[in-house]
């Protein structure tokens, strides 16, 4: 690994942005700022892409690298990555194409299937499609999840218990995106697997513990005390554990991710099924990825430092 002196690098932490996850992104950005300070970076500024003068500040700031702490639309979909590519600024995380593919759950699902990673039965519906409830139920069952194809942090996601709720659930999803996924409800243990590094390696697997009053891992659960929600390592069989590690790394590589990612799965009688991959996982105090890293013996400051090194080495290549 090339030698870079943290105190000589100018780093722009990009946080906030234009998505529903704006406030979560600010929390991630502040955590990254603190971690970089701990790692010895002394020239670090936070920039918000939603600010009117963002492009001027970014292009005139003489930054050596950008640390992307943006989630959802404008952050994980390749948009900000395209801007940084154009400006010639190295950045953390996945590139334009990998980000765009992972952000669109419909596209990502096709890539998983091609890579041999099991996916849930489902159907993709566009806003202008003629919707036949009977056809949807035949494909996925009356209990299912409806989610926007492009969005994060469970915004726009509905757990449908009966077919009578499908149309309203689709309308909720279409408030976030032009395309919605309707997928079967899988029963089992929900887990998430972080992937870090080059070459990529799986981090300790987290089991998402069900919470009273919440029907799935929604916004009400994601940002409470992680000790109430995260069980590390996940209480699944060694065989399932190893398979989930393999699938997470395979998803990371099939999508073309770089630096880090986090893939979510359901483990049950059906086997291990992937749900989605996040190319910029949450980096708040209660987020899954930093918790996984800590259980792997890595402080978050070391994770952030490694991501910057990977970004700079990639730019050299």
PDB file of C-alpha atoms in Angstrom:
ATOM      1  CA  UNK A   1       0.000   0.000   0.000  1.00  0.00           C
ATOM      2  CA  UNK A   2       1.341   3.435  -0.970  1.00  0.00           C
ATOM      3  CA  UNK A   3       2.257   5.756   1.855  1.00  0.00           C
ATOM      4  CA  UNK A   4       0.023   8.756   2.382  1.00  0.00           C
ATOM      5  CA  UNK A   5       0.475  11.071   5.330  1.00  0.00           C
ATOM      6  CA  UNK A   6      -2.953  11.892   6.752  1.00  0.00           C
ATOM      7  CA  UNK A   7      -1.905  15.330   7.941  1.00  0.00           C
ATOM      8  CA  UNK A   8      -0.868  16.294   4.399  1.00  0.00           C
ATOM      9  CA  UNK A   9      -4.127  15.359   2.679  1.00  0.00           C
ATOM     10  CA  UNK A  10      -7.063  17.676   2.047  1.00  0.00           C
ATOM     11  CA  UNK A  11     -10.260  15.667   2.486  1.00  0.00           C
ATOM     12  CA  UNK A  12     -13.795  16.703   1.573  1.00  0.00           C
ATOM     13  CA  UNK A  13     -16.452  14.760   3.488  1.00  0.00           C
ATOM     14  CA  UNK A  14     -19.638  14.872   1.423  1.00  0.00           C
ATOM     15  CA  UNK A  15     -22.778  14.675   3.550  1.00  0.00           C
ATOM     16  CA  UNK A  16     -26.396  15.837   3.478  1.00  0.00           C
ATOM     17  CA  UNK A  17     -27.475  15.831  -0.135  1.00  0.00           C
ATOM     18  CA  UNK A  18     -30.877  15.625  -1.806  1.00  0.00           C
ATOM     19  CA  UNK A  19     -32.317  12.274  -0.700  1.00  0.00           C
ATOM     20  CA  UNK A  20     -34.801  11.287   1.992  1.00  0.00           C
ATOM     21  CA  UNK A  21     -31.768  10.188   3.982  1.00  0.00           C
ATOM     22  CA  UNK A  22     -30.305  13.684   4.247  1.00  0.00           C
ATOM     23  CA  UNK A  23     -30.305  13.870   8.057  1.00  0.00           C
ATOM     24  CA  UNK A  24     -28.946  10.341   8.381  1.00  0.00           C
ATOM     25  CA  UNK A  25     -26.188  11.327   5.974  1.00  0.00           C
ATOM     26  CA  UNK A  26     -25.243  14.289   8.171  1.00  0.00           C
ATOM     27  CA  UNK A  27     -24.929  11.911  11.126  1.00  0.00           C
ATOM     28  CA  UNK A  28     -22.715   9.623   9.058  1.00  0.00           C
ATOM     29  CA  UNK A  29     -20.632  12.586   7.929  1.00  0.00           C
ATOM     30  CA  UNK A  30     -20.069  13.827  11.472  1.00  0.00           C
ATOM     31  CA  UNK A  31     -19.007  10.345  12.538  1.00  0.00           C
ATOM     32  CA  UNK A  32     -16.578  10.184   9.609  1.00  0.00           C
ATOM     33  CA  UNK A  33     -15.176  13.618  10.501  1.00  0.00           C
ATOM     34  CA  UNK A  34     -14.496  12.450  14.062  1.00  0.00           C
ATOM     35  CA  UNK A  35     -12.959   9.198  12.846  1.00  0.00           C
ATOM     36  CA  UNK A  36     -10.641  10.970  10.409  1.00  0.00           C
ATOM     37  CA  UNK A  37      -9.508  13.365  13.135  1.00  0.00           C
ATOM     38  CA  UNK A  38      -8.727  10.343  15.314  1.00  0.00           C
ATOM     39  CA  UNK A  39      -6.741   8.834  12.431  1.00  0.00           C
ATOM     40  CA  UNK A  40      -4.598  11.957  12.124  1.00  0.00           C
ATOM     41  CA  UNK A  41      -6.282  13.825   9.268  1.00  0.00           C
ATOM     42  CA  UNK A  42      -6.051  17.533  10.001  1.00  0.00           C
ATOM     43  CA  UNK A  43      -7.401  19.130   6.805  1.00  0.00           C
ATOM     44  CA  UNK A  44     -10.976  17.878   6.609  1.00  0.00           C
ATOM     45  CA  UNK A  45     -14.063  19.843   5.565  1.00  0.00           C
ATOM     46  CA  UNK A  46     -17.698  18.815   5.249  1.00  0.00           C
ATOM     47  CA  UNK A  47     -19.514  19.837   2.073  1.00  0.00           C
ATOM     48  CA  UNK A  48     -23.235  19.492   1.381  1.00  0.00           C
ATOM     49  CA  UNK A  49     -24.141  18.787  -2.277  1.00  0.00           C
ATOM     50  CA  UNK A  50     -27.493  20.488  -1.702  1.00  0.00           C
ATOM     51  CA  UNK A  51     -25.797  23.859  -1.128  1.00  0.00           C
ATOM     52  CA  UNK A  52     -25.971  26.308  -4.036  1.00  0.00           C
ATOM     53  CA  UNK A  53     -22.202  26.844  -4.041  1.00  0.00           C
ATOM     54  CA  UNK A  54     -21.294  23.159  -3.635  1.00  0.00           C
ATOM     55  CA  UNK A  55     -19.762  22.698  -7.084  1.00  0.00           C
ATOM     56  CA  UNK A  56     -17.676  25.857  -6.727  1.00  0.00           C
ATOM     57  CA  UNK A  57     -16.352  24.793  -3.326  1.00  0.00           C
ATOM     58  CA  UNK A  58     -15.627  21.278  -4.543  1.00  0.00           C
ATOM     59  CA  UNK A  59     -13.853  22.318  -7.744  1.00  0.00           C
ATOM     60  CA  UNK A  60     -11.824  25.103  -6.131  1.00  0.00           C
ATOM     61  CA  UNK A  61     -10.983  23.366  -2.859  1.00  0.00           C
ATOM     62  CA  UNK A  62      -7.815  21.569  -4.041  1.00  0.00           C
ATOM     63  CA  UNK A  63      -9.028  18.366  -2.374  1.00  0.00           C
ATOM     64  CA  UNK A  64      -6.872  15.253  -2.591  1.00  0.00           C
ATOM     65  CA  UNK A  65      -9.794  12.921  -1.950  1.00  0.00           C
ATOM     66  CA  UNK A  66     -13.526  12.991  -1.246  1.00  0.00           C
ATOM     67  CA  UNK A  67     -15.067  10.782   1.423  1.00  0.00           C
ATOM     68  CA  UNK A  68     -18.656  10.111   0.357  1.00  0.00           C
ATOM     69  CA  UNK A  69     -21.026   9.846   3.333  1.00  0.00           C
ATOM     70  CA  UNK A  70     -24.159  10.341   1.231  1.00  0.00           C
ATOM     71  CA  UNK A  71     -26.986   7.808   1.263  1.00  0.00           C
ATOM     72  CA  UNK A  72     -29.769   7.182  -1.220  1.00  0.00           C
ATOM     73  CA  UNK A  73     -30.520   9.240  -4.314  1.00  0.00           C
ATOM     74  CA  UNK A  74     -27.671  11.490  -5.405  1.00  0.00           C
ATOM     75  CA  UNK A  75     -25.197   9.650  -3.196  1.00  0.00           C
ATOM     76  CA  UNK A  76     -25.348   5.926  -3.882  1.00  0.00           C
ATOM     77  CA  UNK A  77     -26.717   5.977  -7.427  1.00  0.00           C
ATOM     78  CA  UNK A  78     -23.643   7.162  -9.312  1.00  0.00           C
ATOM     79  CA  UNK A  79     -24.612  10.845  -9.503  1.00  0.00           C
ATOM     80  CA  UNK A  80     -22.005  12.293  -7.139  1.00  0.00           C
ATOM     81  CA  UNK A  81     -19.456   9.757  -8.379  1.00  0.00           C
ATOM     82  CA  UNK A  82     -19.902  11.108 -11.940  1.00  0.00           C
ATOM     83  CA  UNK A  83     -19.247  14.658 -10.744  1.00  0.00           C
ATOM     84  CA  UNK A  84     -16.103  13.620  -8.889  1.00  0.00           C
ATOM     85  CA  UNK A  85     -14.874  11.653 -11.915  1.00  0.00           C
ATOM     86  CA  UNK A  86     -15.363  14.726 -14.100  1.00  0.00           C
ATOM     87  CA  UNK A  87     -13.451  16.904 -11.639  1.00  0.00           C
ATOM     88  CA  UNK A  88     -10.684  14.322 -11.287  1.00  0.00           C
ATOM     89  CA  UNK A  89     -11.096  13.973  -7.518  1.00  0.00           C
ATOM     90  CA  UNK A  90     -10.499  10.466  -6.080  1.00  0.00           C
ATOM     91  CA  UNK A  91     -13.337   9.262  -3.862  1.00  0.00           C
ATOM     92  CA  UNK A  92     -14.181   6.497  -1.431  1.00  0.00           C
ATOM     93  CA  UNK A  93     -16.453   3.616  -2.293  1.00  0.00           C
ATOM     94  CA  UNK A  94     -17.767   2.212  -5.549  1.00  0.00           C
ATOM     95  CA  UNK A  95     -17.579   3.780  -8.994  1.00  0.00           C
ATOM     96  CA  UNK A  96     -20.324   5.192 -11.185  1.00  0.00           C
ATOM     97  CA  UNK A  97     -21.568   1.979 -12.804  1.00  0.00           C
ATOM     98  CA  UNK A  98     -21.401  -0.203  -9.686  1.00  0.00           C
ATOM     99  CA  UNK A  99     -23.190   2.463  -7.661  1.00  0.00           C
ATOM    100  CA  UNK A 100     -25.959   2.840 -10.240  1.00  0.00           C
ATOM    101  CA  UNK A 101     -26.455  -0.917 -10.552  1.00  0.00           C
ATOM    102  CA  UNK A 102     -26.587  -1.539  -6.802  1.00  0.00           C
ATOM    103  CA  UNK A 103     -28.904   1.416  -6.190  1.00  0.00           C
ATOM    104  CA  UNK A 104     -31.520   0.024  -8.569  1.00  0.00           C
ATOM    105  CA  UNK A 105     -32.818  -3.078  -6.791  1.00  0.00           C
ATOM    106  CA  UNK A 106     -34.305  -4.408 -10.022  1.00  0.00           C
ATOM    107  CA  UNK A 107     -30.964  -4.210 -11.862  1.00  0.00           C
ATOM    108  CA  UNK A 108     -29.043  -5.543  -8.856  1.00  0.00           C
ATOM    109  CA  UNK A 109     -31.383  -8.511  -8.637  1.00  0.00           C
ATOM    110  CA  UNK A 110     -30.612  -9.496 -12.233  1.00  0.00           C
ATOM    111  CA  UNK A 111     -26.891  -9.276 -11.464  1.00  0.00           C
ATOM    112  CA  UNK A 112     -27.274 -11.433  -8.331  1.00  0.00           C
ATOM    113  CA  UNK A 113     -29.135 -14.072 -10.322  1.00  0.00           C
ATOM    114  CA  UNK A 114     -26.456 -14.135 -12.993  1.00  0.00           C
ATOM    115  CA  UNK A 115     -23.836 -14.603 -10.260  1.00  0.00           C
ATOM    116  CA  UNK A 116     -25.776 -17.546  -8.784  1.00  0.00           C
ATOM    117  CA  UNK A 117     -26.888 -15.720  -5.636  1.00  0.00           C
ATOM    118  CA  UNK A 118     -30.447 -16.715  -4.597  1.00  0.00           C
ATOM    119  CA  UNK A 119     -33.065 -13.951  -4.729  1.00  0.00           C
ATOM    120  CA  UNK A 120     -36.691 -13.673  -3.624  1.00  0.00           C
ATOM    121  CA  UNK A 121     -39.554 -14.297  -6.035  1.00  0.00           C
ATOM    122  CA  UNK A 122     -40.842 -10.978  -7.229  1.00  0.00           C
ATOM    123  CA  UNK A 123     -42.249  -8.758  -9.924  1.00  0.00           C
ATOM    124  CA  UNK A 124     -41.245  -5.263 -11.092  1.00  0.00           C
ATOM    125  CA  UNK A 125     -44.000  -2.725 -11.742  1.00  0.00           C
ATOM    126  CA  UNK A 126     -43.656   0.720 -13.328  1.00  0.00           C
ATOM    127  CA  UNK A 127     -45.908   3.644 -12.484  1.00  0.00           C
ATOM    128  CA  UNK A 128     -47.744   3.514 -15.838  1.00  0.00           C
ATOM    129  CA  UNK A 129     -48.192  -0.277 -15.927  1.00  0.00           C
ATOM    130  CA  UNK A 130     -51.639  -1.837 -15.815  1.00  0.00           C
ATOM    131  CA  UNK A 131     -51.684  -3.559 -12.421  1.00  0.00           C
ATOM    132  CA  UNK A 132     -53.357  -6.931 -12.068  1.00  0.00           C
ATOM    133  CA  UNK A 133     -53.587  -7.835  -8.398  1.00  0.00           C
ATOM    134  CA  UNK A 134     -54.360 -11.487  -9.181  1.00  0.00           C
ATOM    135  CA  UNK A 135     -51.158 -11.819 -11.239  1.00  0.00           C
ATOM    136  CA  UNK A 136     -49.091 -10.305  -8.438  1.00  0.00           C
ATOM    137  CA  UNK A 137     -50.584 -12.642  -5.842  1.00  0.00           C
ATOM    138  CA  UNK A 138     -49.983 -15.625  -8.125  1.00  0.00           C
ATOM    139  CA  UNK A 139     -46.315 -14.641  -8.393  1.00  0.00           C
ATOM    140  CA  UNK A 140     -45.441 -13.626  -4.822  1.00  0.00           C
ATOM    141  CA  UNK A 141     -48.380 -14.536  -2.567  1.00  0.00           C
ATOM    142  CA  UNK A 142     -50.729 -12.271  -0.640  1.00  0.00           C
ATOM    143  CA  UNK A 143     -48.084 -11.482   2.017  1.00  0.00           C
ATOM    144  CA  UNK A 144     -45.263  -9.531   0.436  1.00  0.00           C
ATOM    145  CA  UNK A 145     -43.041  -6.467   0.561  1.00  0.00           C
ATOM    146  CA  UNK A 146     -43.458  -3.516  -1.793  1.00  0.00           C
ATOM    147  CA  UNK A 147     -40.465  -1.228  -2.141  1.00  0.00           C
ATOM    148  CA  UNK A 148     -39.203   1.548  -4.441  1.00  0.00           C
ATOM    149  CA  UNK A 149     -36.586   0.241  -6.859  1.00  0.00           C
ATOM    150  CA  UNK A 150     -34.288   3.136  -5.970  1.00  0.00           C
ATOM    151  CA  UNK A 151     -34.282   4.389  -2.383  1.00  0.00           C
ATOM    152  CA  UNK A 152     -32.794   3.472   0.971  1.00  0.00           C
ATOM    153  CA  UNK A 153     -33.299   3.242   4.731  1.00  0.00           C
ATOM    154  CA  UNK A 154     -36.710   1.600   4.209  1.00  0.00           C
ATOM    155  CA  UNK A 155     -38.302   4.805   2.880  1.00  0.00           C
ATOM    156  CA  UNK A 156     -41.359   3.886   0.847  1.00  0.00           C
ATOM    157  CA  UNK A 157     -41.295   0.220   1.924  1.00  0.00           C
ATOM    158  CA  UNK A 158     -44.566  -1.462   2.945  1.00  0.00           C
ATOM    159  CA  UNK A 159     -45.162  -4.884   4.438  1.00  0.00           C
ATOM    160  CA  UNK A 160     -48.375  -6.064   2.772  1.00  0.00           C
ATOM    161  CA  UNK A 161     -50.388  -8.594   4.791  1.00  0.00           C
ATOM    162  CA  UNK A 162     -53.319  -8.897   2.412  1.00  0.00           C
ATOM    163  CA  UNK A 163     -53.848  -8.281  -1.302  1.00  0.00           C
ATOM    164  CA  UNK A 164     -56.297  -5.483  -0.486  1.00  0.00           C
ATOM    165  CA  UNK A 165     -53.301  -3.404   0.675  1.00  0.00           C
ATOM    166  CA  UNK A 166     -51.297  -3.778  -2.548  1.00  0.00           C
ATOM    167  CA  UNK A 167     -52.507  -0.730  -4.462  1.00  0.00           C
ATOM    168  CA  UNK A 168     -51.884   1.634  -1.545  1.00  0.00           C
ATOM    169  CA  UNK A 169     -48.454   0.075  -1.020  1.00  0.00           C
ATOM    170  CA  UNK A 170     -47.590   0.633  -4.684  1.00  0.00           C
ATOM    171  CA  UNK A 171     -48.657   4.274  -4.440  1.00  0.00           C
ATOM    172  CA  UNK A 172     -46.363   4.687  -1.427  1.00  0.00           C
ATOM    173  CA  UNK A 173     -43.457   3.202  -3.383  1.00  0.00           C
ATOM    174  CA  UNK A 174     -44.201   5.393  -6.417  1.00  0.00           C
ATOM    175  CA  UNK A 175     -43.867   8.483  -4.231  1.00  0.00           C
ATOM    176  CA  UNK A 176     -40.151   7.619  -4.116  1.00  0.00           C
ATOM    177  CA  UNK A 177     -39.484   6.147  -7.552  1.00  0.00           C
ATOM    178  CA  UNK A 178     -41.030   5.396 -10.944  1.00  0.00           C
ATOM    179  CA  UNK A 179     -40.421   1.676 -10.472  1.00  0.00           C
ATOM    180  CA  UNK A 180     -41.458  -0.631  -7.623  1.00  0.00           C
ATOM    181  CA  UNK A 181     -40.513  -4.159  -6.624  1.00  0.00           C
ATOM    182  CA  UNK A 182     -43.082  -6.524  -5.147  1.00  0.00           C
ATOM    183  CA  UNK A 183     -41.349  -9.478  -3.494  1.00  0.00           C
ATOM    184  CA  UNK A 184     -42.484 -12.493  -1.529  1.00  0.00           C
ATOM    185  CA  UNK A 185     -42.261 -12.294   2.232  1.00  0.00           C
ATOM    186  CA  UNK A 186     -39.453 -14.590   3.341  1.00  0.00           C
ATOM    187  CA  UNK A 187     -39.636 -16.014   6.849  1.00  0.00           C
ATOM    188  CA  UNK A 188     -36.380 -16.504   8.690  1.00  0.00           C
ATOM    189  CA  UNK A 189     -33.474 -14.758  10.370  1.00  0.00           C
ATOM    190  CA  UNK A 190     -32.509 -11.371   8.953  1.00  0.00           C
ATOM    191  CA  UNK A 191     -28.765 -10.816   8.752  1.00  0.00           C
ATOM    192  CA  UNK A 192     -26.411  -8.310   7.209  1.00  0.00           C
ATOM    193  CA  UNK A 193     -22.850  -8.835   6.033  1.00  0.00           C
ATOM    194  CA  UNK A 194     -20.355  -6.018   5.638  1.00  0.00           C
ATOM    195  CA  UNK A 195     -17.557  -6.331   3.108  1.00  0.00           C
ATOM    196  CA  UNK A 196     -14.381  -4.283   3.386  1.00  0.00           C
ATOM    197  CA  UNK A 197     -11.057  -3.924   1.644  1.00  0.00           C
ATOM    198  CA  UNK A 198      -9.196  -4.756  -1.526  1.00  0.00           C
ATOM    199  CA  UNK A 199      -9.325  -7.721  -1.945  1.00  0.00           C
ATOM    200  CA  UNK A 200     -12.766  -7.735  -0.293  1.00  0.00           C
ATOM    201  CA  UNK A 201     -13.292  -9.624   2.956  1.00  0.00           C
ATOM    202  CA  UNK A 202     -16.455 -10.282   4.939  1.00  0.00           C
ATOM    203  CA  UNK A 203     -16.851  -8.692   8.364  1.00  0.00           C
ATOM    204  CA  UNK A 204     -18.566 -10.413  11.328  1.00  0.00           C
ATOM    205  CA  UNK A 205     -22.198 -11.078  10.450  1.00  0.00           C
ATOM    206  CA  UNK A 206     -24.932  -9.180  12.298  1.00  0.00           C
ATOM    207  CA  UNK A 207     -28.284 -10.712  13.125  1.00  0.00           C
ATOM    208  CA  UNK A 208     -31.141  -8.196  13.178  1.00  0.00           C
ATOM    209  CA  UNK A 209     -33.224  -8.961  16.251  1.00  0.00           C
ATOM    210  CA  UNK A 210     -36.999  -8.468  15.887  1.00  0.00           C
ATOM    211  CA  UNK A 211     -38.378  -5.556  17.888  1.00  0.00           C
ATOM    212  CA  UNK A 212     -41.785  -5.392  19.510  1.00  0.00           C
ATOM    213  CA  UNK A 213     -44.062  -3.091  17.559  1.00  0.00           C
ATOM    214  CA  UNK A 214     -42.019  -3.253  14.335  1.00  0.00           C
ATOM    215  CA  UNK A 215     -42.831  -5.688  11.560  1.00  0.00           C
ATOM    216  CA  UNK A 216     -39.452  -5.418   9.855  1.00  0.00           C
ATOM    217  CA  UNK A 217     -36.135  -3.560  10.076  1.00  0.00           C
ATOM    218  CA  UNK A 218     -37.713  -0.156   9.461  1.00  0.00           C
ATOM    219  CA  UNK A 219     -36.767   3.422  10.345  1.00  0.00           C
ATOM    220  CA  UNK A 220     -38.092   3.047  13.886  1.00  0.00           C
ATOM    221  CA  UNK A 221     -35.571   0.259  14.517  1.00  0.00           C
ATOM    222  CA  UNK A 222     -32.526   1.271  12.492  1.00  0.00           C
ATOM    223  CA  UNK A 223     -31.427   4.139  14.688  1.00  0.00           C
ATOM    224  CA  UNK A 224     -32.093   2.925  18.227  1.00  0.00           C
ATOM    225  CA  UNK A 225     -29.470   1.494  20.606  1.00  0.00           C
ATOM    226  CA  UNK A 226     -27.654  -1.135  18.491  1.00  0.00           C
ATOM    227  CA  UNK A 227     -27.210  -3.434  21.499  1.00  0.00           C
ATOM    228  CA  UNK A 228     -30.985  -3.960  21.399  1.00  0.00           C
ATOM    229  CA  UNK A 229     -31.040  -4.787  17.698  1.00  0.00           C
ATOM    230  CA  UNK A 230     -27.667  -6.207  16.627  1.00  0.00           C
ATOM    231  CA  UNK A 231     -26.471  -9.677  17.631  1.00  0.00           C
ATOM    232  CA  UNK A 232     -22.856 -10.291  16.624  1.00  0.00           C
ATOM    233  CA  UNK A 233     -21.990 -12.889  15.571  1.00  0.00           C
ATOM    234  CA  UNK A 234     -25.332 -13.946  14.126  1.00  0.00           C
ATOM    235  CA  UNK A 235     -26.854 -17.059  15.744  1.00  0.00           C
ATOM    236  CA  UNK A 236     -27.078 -19.117  12.566  1.00  0.00           C
ATOM    237  CA  UNK A 237     -25.495 -22.441  11.660  1.00  0.00           C
ATOM    238  CA  UNK A 238     -21.822 -22.505  10.614  1.00  0.00           C
ATOM    239  CA  UNK A 239     -22.910 -23.643   7.145  1.00  0.00           C
ATOM    240  CA  UNK A 240     -25.314 -20.716   6.741  1.00  0.00           C
ATOM    241  CA  UNK A 241     -22.738 -18.314   8.187  1.00  0.00           C
ATOM    242  CA  UNK A 242     -20.082 -19.372   5.682  1.00  0.00           C
ATOM    243  CA  UNK A 243     -22.561 -19.250   2.784  1.00  0.00           C
ATOM    244  CA  UNK A 244     -23.659 -15.726   3.710  1.00  0.00           C
ATOM    245  CA  UNK A 245     -20.021 -14.574   3.779  1.00  0.00           C
ATOM    246  CA  UNK A 246     -19.495 -16.074   0.330  1.00  0.00           C
ATOM    247  CA  UNK A 247     -22.654 -14.506  -1.086  1.00  0.00           C
ATOM    248  CA  UNK A 248     -21.817 -11.051   0.333  1.00  0.00           C
ATOM    249  CA  UNK A 249     -18.374 -11.053  -1.258  1.00  0.00           C
ATOM    250  CA  UNK A 250     -19.839 -12.484  -4.484  1.00  0.00           C
ATOM    251  CA  UNK A 251     -22.467  -9.706  -4.589  1.00  0.00           C
ATOM    252  CA  UNK A 252     -19.784  -7.077  -3.951  1.00  0.00           C
ATOM    253  CA  UNK A 253     -17.694  -8.416  -6.818  1.00  0.00           C
ATOM    254  CA  UNK A 254     -20.580  -9.083  -9.235  1.00  0.00           C
ATOM    255  CA  UNK A 255     -21.821  -5.502  -8.869  1.00  0.00           C
ATOM    256  CA  UNK A 256     -18.278  -4.178  -9.240  1.00  0.00           C
ATOM    257  CA  UNK A 257     -18.197  -2.562  -5.805  1.00  0.00           C
ATOM    258  CA  UNK A 258     -15.025  -1.072  -4.378  1.00  0.00           C
ATOM    259  CA  UNK A 259     -13.816  -0.352  -0.862  1.00  0.00           C
ATOM    260  CA  UNK A 260     -16.867  -1.459   1.095  1.00  0.00           C
ATOM    261  CA  UNK A 261     -20.466  -2.585   0.871  1.00  0.00           C
ATOM    262  CA  UNK A 262     -23.107  -4.239   3.030  1.00  0.00           C
ATOM    263  CA  UNK A 263     -25.543  -6.891   1.825  1.00  0.00           C
ATOM    264  CA  UNK A 264     -28.732  -7.952   3.604  1.00  0.00           C
ATOM    265  CA  UNK A 265     -30.087 -11.505   3.635  1.00  0.00           C
ATOM    266  CA  UNK A 266     -32.866 -13.690   5.028  1.00  0.00           C
ATOM    267  CA  UNK A 267     -31.805 -17.122   6.275  1.00  0.00           C
ATOM    268  CA  UNK A 268     -34.601 -19.676   6.584  1.00  0.00           C
ATOM    269  CA  UNK A 269     -35.923 -22.976   5.344  1.00  0.00           C
ATOM    270  CA  UNK A 270     -35.539 -21.644   1.811  1.00  0.00           C
ATOM    271  CA  UNK A 271     -31.785 -21.185   2.342  1.00  0.00           C
ATOM    272  CA  UNK A 272     -29.897 -17.889   2.269  1.00  0.00           C
ATOM    273  CA  UNK A 273     -31.533 -15.236   0.071  1.00  0.00           C
ATOM    274  CA  UNK A 274     -30.106 -11.809  -0.699  1.00  0.00           C
ATOM    275  CA  UNK A 275     -32.325  -8.728  -0.318  1.00  0.00           C
ATOM    276  CA  UNK A 276     -30.098  -5.847  -1.392  1.00  0.00           C
ATOM    277  CA  UNK A 277     -26.599  -4.353  -1.323  1.00  0.00           C
ATOM    278  CA  UNK A 278     -25.745  -0.922   0.062  1.00  0.00           C
ATOM    279  CA  UNK A 279     -22.658   0.649  -1.529  1.00  0.00           C
ATOM    280  CA  UNK A 280     -22.439   3.379   1.130  1.00  0.00           C
ATOM    281  CA  UNK A 281     -23.652   1.768   4.356  1.00  0.00           C
ATOM    282  CA  UNK A 282     -24.744   3.955   7.231  1.00  0.00           C
ATOM    283  CA  UNK A 283     -21.864   5.273   9.303  1.00  0.00           C
ATOM    284  CA  UNK A 284     -23.710   6.678  12.312  1.00  0.00           C
ATOM    285  CA  UNK A 285     -23.113   5.634  15.925  1.00  0.00           C
ATOM    286  CA  UNK A 286     -25.969   3.123  15.659  1.00  0.00           C
ATOM    287  CA  UNK A 287     -25.261   1.844  12.134  1.00  0.00           C
ATOM    288  CA  UNK A 288     -24.514  -1.774  11.291  1.00  0.00           C
ATOM    289  CA  UNK A 289     -21.260  -1.424   9.355  1.00  0.00           C
ATOM    290  CA  UNK A 290     -19.225   0.357  12.080  1.00  0.00           C
ATOM    291  CA  UNK A 291     -20.562  -2.168  14.595  1.00  0.00           C
ATOM    292  CA  UNK A 292     -19.347  -5.054  12.425  1.00  0.00           C
ATOM    293  CA  UNK A 293     -15.929  -3.446  12.066  1.00  0.00           C
ATOM    294  CA  UNK A 294     -15.605  -3.009  15.841  1.00  0.00           C
ATOM    295  CA  UNK A 295     -16.345  -6.703  16.341  1.00  0.00           C
ATOM    296  CA  UNK A 296     -13.628  -7.461  13.787  1.00  0.00           C
ATOM    297  CA  UNK A 297     -11.189  -5.540  15.983  1.00  0.00           C
ATOM    298  CA  UNK A 298     -11.115  -2.435  13.762  1.00  0.00           C
ATOM    299  CA  UNK A 299     -11.934   0.992  15.174  1.00  0.00           C
ATOM    300  CA  UNK A 300     -13.999   3.111  12.798  1.00  0.00           C
ATOM    301  CA  UNK A 301     -11.020   5.438  12.354  1.00  0.00           C
ATOM    302  CA  UNK A 302      -9.041   2.545  10.843  1.00  0.00           C
ATOM    303  CA  UNK A 303     -11.929   1.721   8.500  1.00  0.00           C
ATOM    304  CA  UNK A 304     -12.118   5.309   7.230  1.00  0.00           C
ATOM    305  CA  UNK A 305      -8.349   5.453   6.812  1.00  0.00           C
ATOM    306  CA  UNK A 306      -8.381   2.199   4.802  1.00  0.00           C
ATOM    307  CA  UNK A 307     -11.143   3.499   2.539  1.00  0.00           C
ATOM    308  CA  UNK A 308      -9.136   6.633   1.762  1.00  0.00           C
ATOM    309  CA  UNK A 309      -6.042   4.561   0.992  1.00  0.00           C
ATOM    310  CA  UNK A 310      -8.060   2.371  -1.386  1.00  0.00           C
ATOM    311  CA  UNK A 311      -9.458   5.465  -3.106  1.00  0.00           C
ATOM    312  CA  UNK A 312      -6.028   7.027  -3.599  1.00  0.00           C
ATOM    313  CA  UNK A 313      -4.462   3.791  -4.790  1.00  0.00           C
ATOM    314  CA  UNK A 314      -7.303   3.348  -7.276  1.00  0.00           C
ATOM    315  CA  UNK A 315      -6.673   6.846  -8.613  1.00  0.00           C
ATOM    316  CA  UNK A 316      -2.976   6.035  -9.062  1.00  0.00           C
ATOM    317  CA  UNK A 317      -3.832   2.927 -11.044  1.00  0.00           C
TER     318      UNK A 317
END
